[in-house]
Amino acid sequence: MALSLLAASFLGLSTSAAPQNPDVPVIHATTELVLLDALVIDSKNNPPTVALGPNDFLLTENGTPQVVLYCSRNQLPLSVVMLFDVSDTVQSELTSLGAKALDVLGHLSPEDEVAVMDYSSTTQLLQPFTRDHQAIAAAIRKAAHTHSKEATFFNEVVDQAANEAVKTTNPNSRRVLLFFTDGTSNYTSPLMRKISPSAPARLHTRAEAQRNLLQHGVTVSVLIERSAGTEALLMEETVNPIGLLVSSAVGDRGHGKEAQHYAELTGGPYLKGHGSDAATKLIELIDELHNRYTLGYRPSSSCSEGSFCRISLRFSRKALEHHPELKTNHFKIETRAGYYK
């Protein structure tokens, strides 16, 4: 039960030992708890003005209602892996993306830690987790001036980044992958390895990357920023260097769609923007990640060991009766799709 064990350490939940951080809430439970982050926002990404409690949520696991035993809205520290797309198409926007990452760095709390990676066919770790903002900024600047001509294997990148996210130095933090990209070319064909000598001999599949994220409780967040050039490229039929005719416009070639899939799967924000608008959205994204609800419940016995347990989270009837603005303002709840038991 990987996620439940992770959840117990995530907030210092145990039956005996207390967490090192006295500000982290403790629940004494006779069984492990499944914990999940939940973001409550309206159609304009505004949080509700009311504080919600455990009875305001209707939680089901594989269709079976669950009792919410723990509900808190804590400003938990973040462990953020910043990932910079350094492939051909993003080059015109890479300096701008780096500048926005530096803006985000200035908005983080002293307890937050950051690791920095760049990627194309594989990832490269530029800075392990640290709270040293000078070291982080140096790694961001290095990423912003890196260029790779190799293909992008996004599922592989996600899997490798998830492995890095679990190396956090703070077991009580929220683990986040934050992608800076223009969201263009993504390849799954082994033929593309001919122009990608850095790619692993075996590429992880989407299913494997998904499992890795969900087992380790990692949230994917994305900033998509496109120039006029990349927008034009997305609408063209292009011939890649090994002679395969591919459409970059739609379908599974764009890893913007892949990134959106992973964000929705893990309940993370997915943003599109440009210029100052993108910078503002990024700051809001960090605030969202800091201020999510954390819900805890005992795992269902109907979910067998090793299987995927699907989670659904909605407002309860009581919440809609007591807080009518949740309905009239089109509020929604974002959370992960489930966990592996």
Coordinates of C-alpha atoms in Angstrom, one line a residue, residues 153 189-197 242:
F153 CA 9.8 11.4 -25.0
S189 CA 8.2 5.8 -31.6
P190 CA 11.4 3.9 -31.0
L191 CA 12.5 5.1 -34.4
M192 CA 13.1 8.6 -33.0
R193 CA 16.0 7.2 -31.0
K194 CA 18.0 7.5 -34.2
I195 CA 18.2 11.2 -33.5
S196 CA 18.2 10.9 -29.7
P197 CA 21.4 9.1 -28.6
I242 CA 14.5 10.5 -40.2

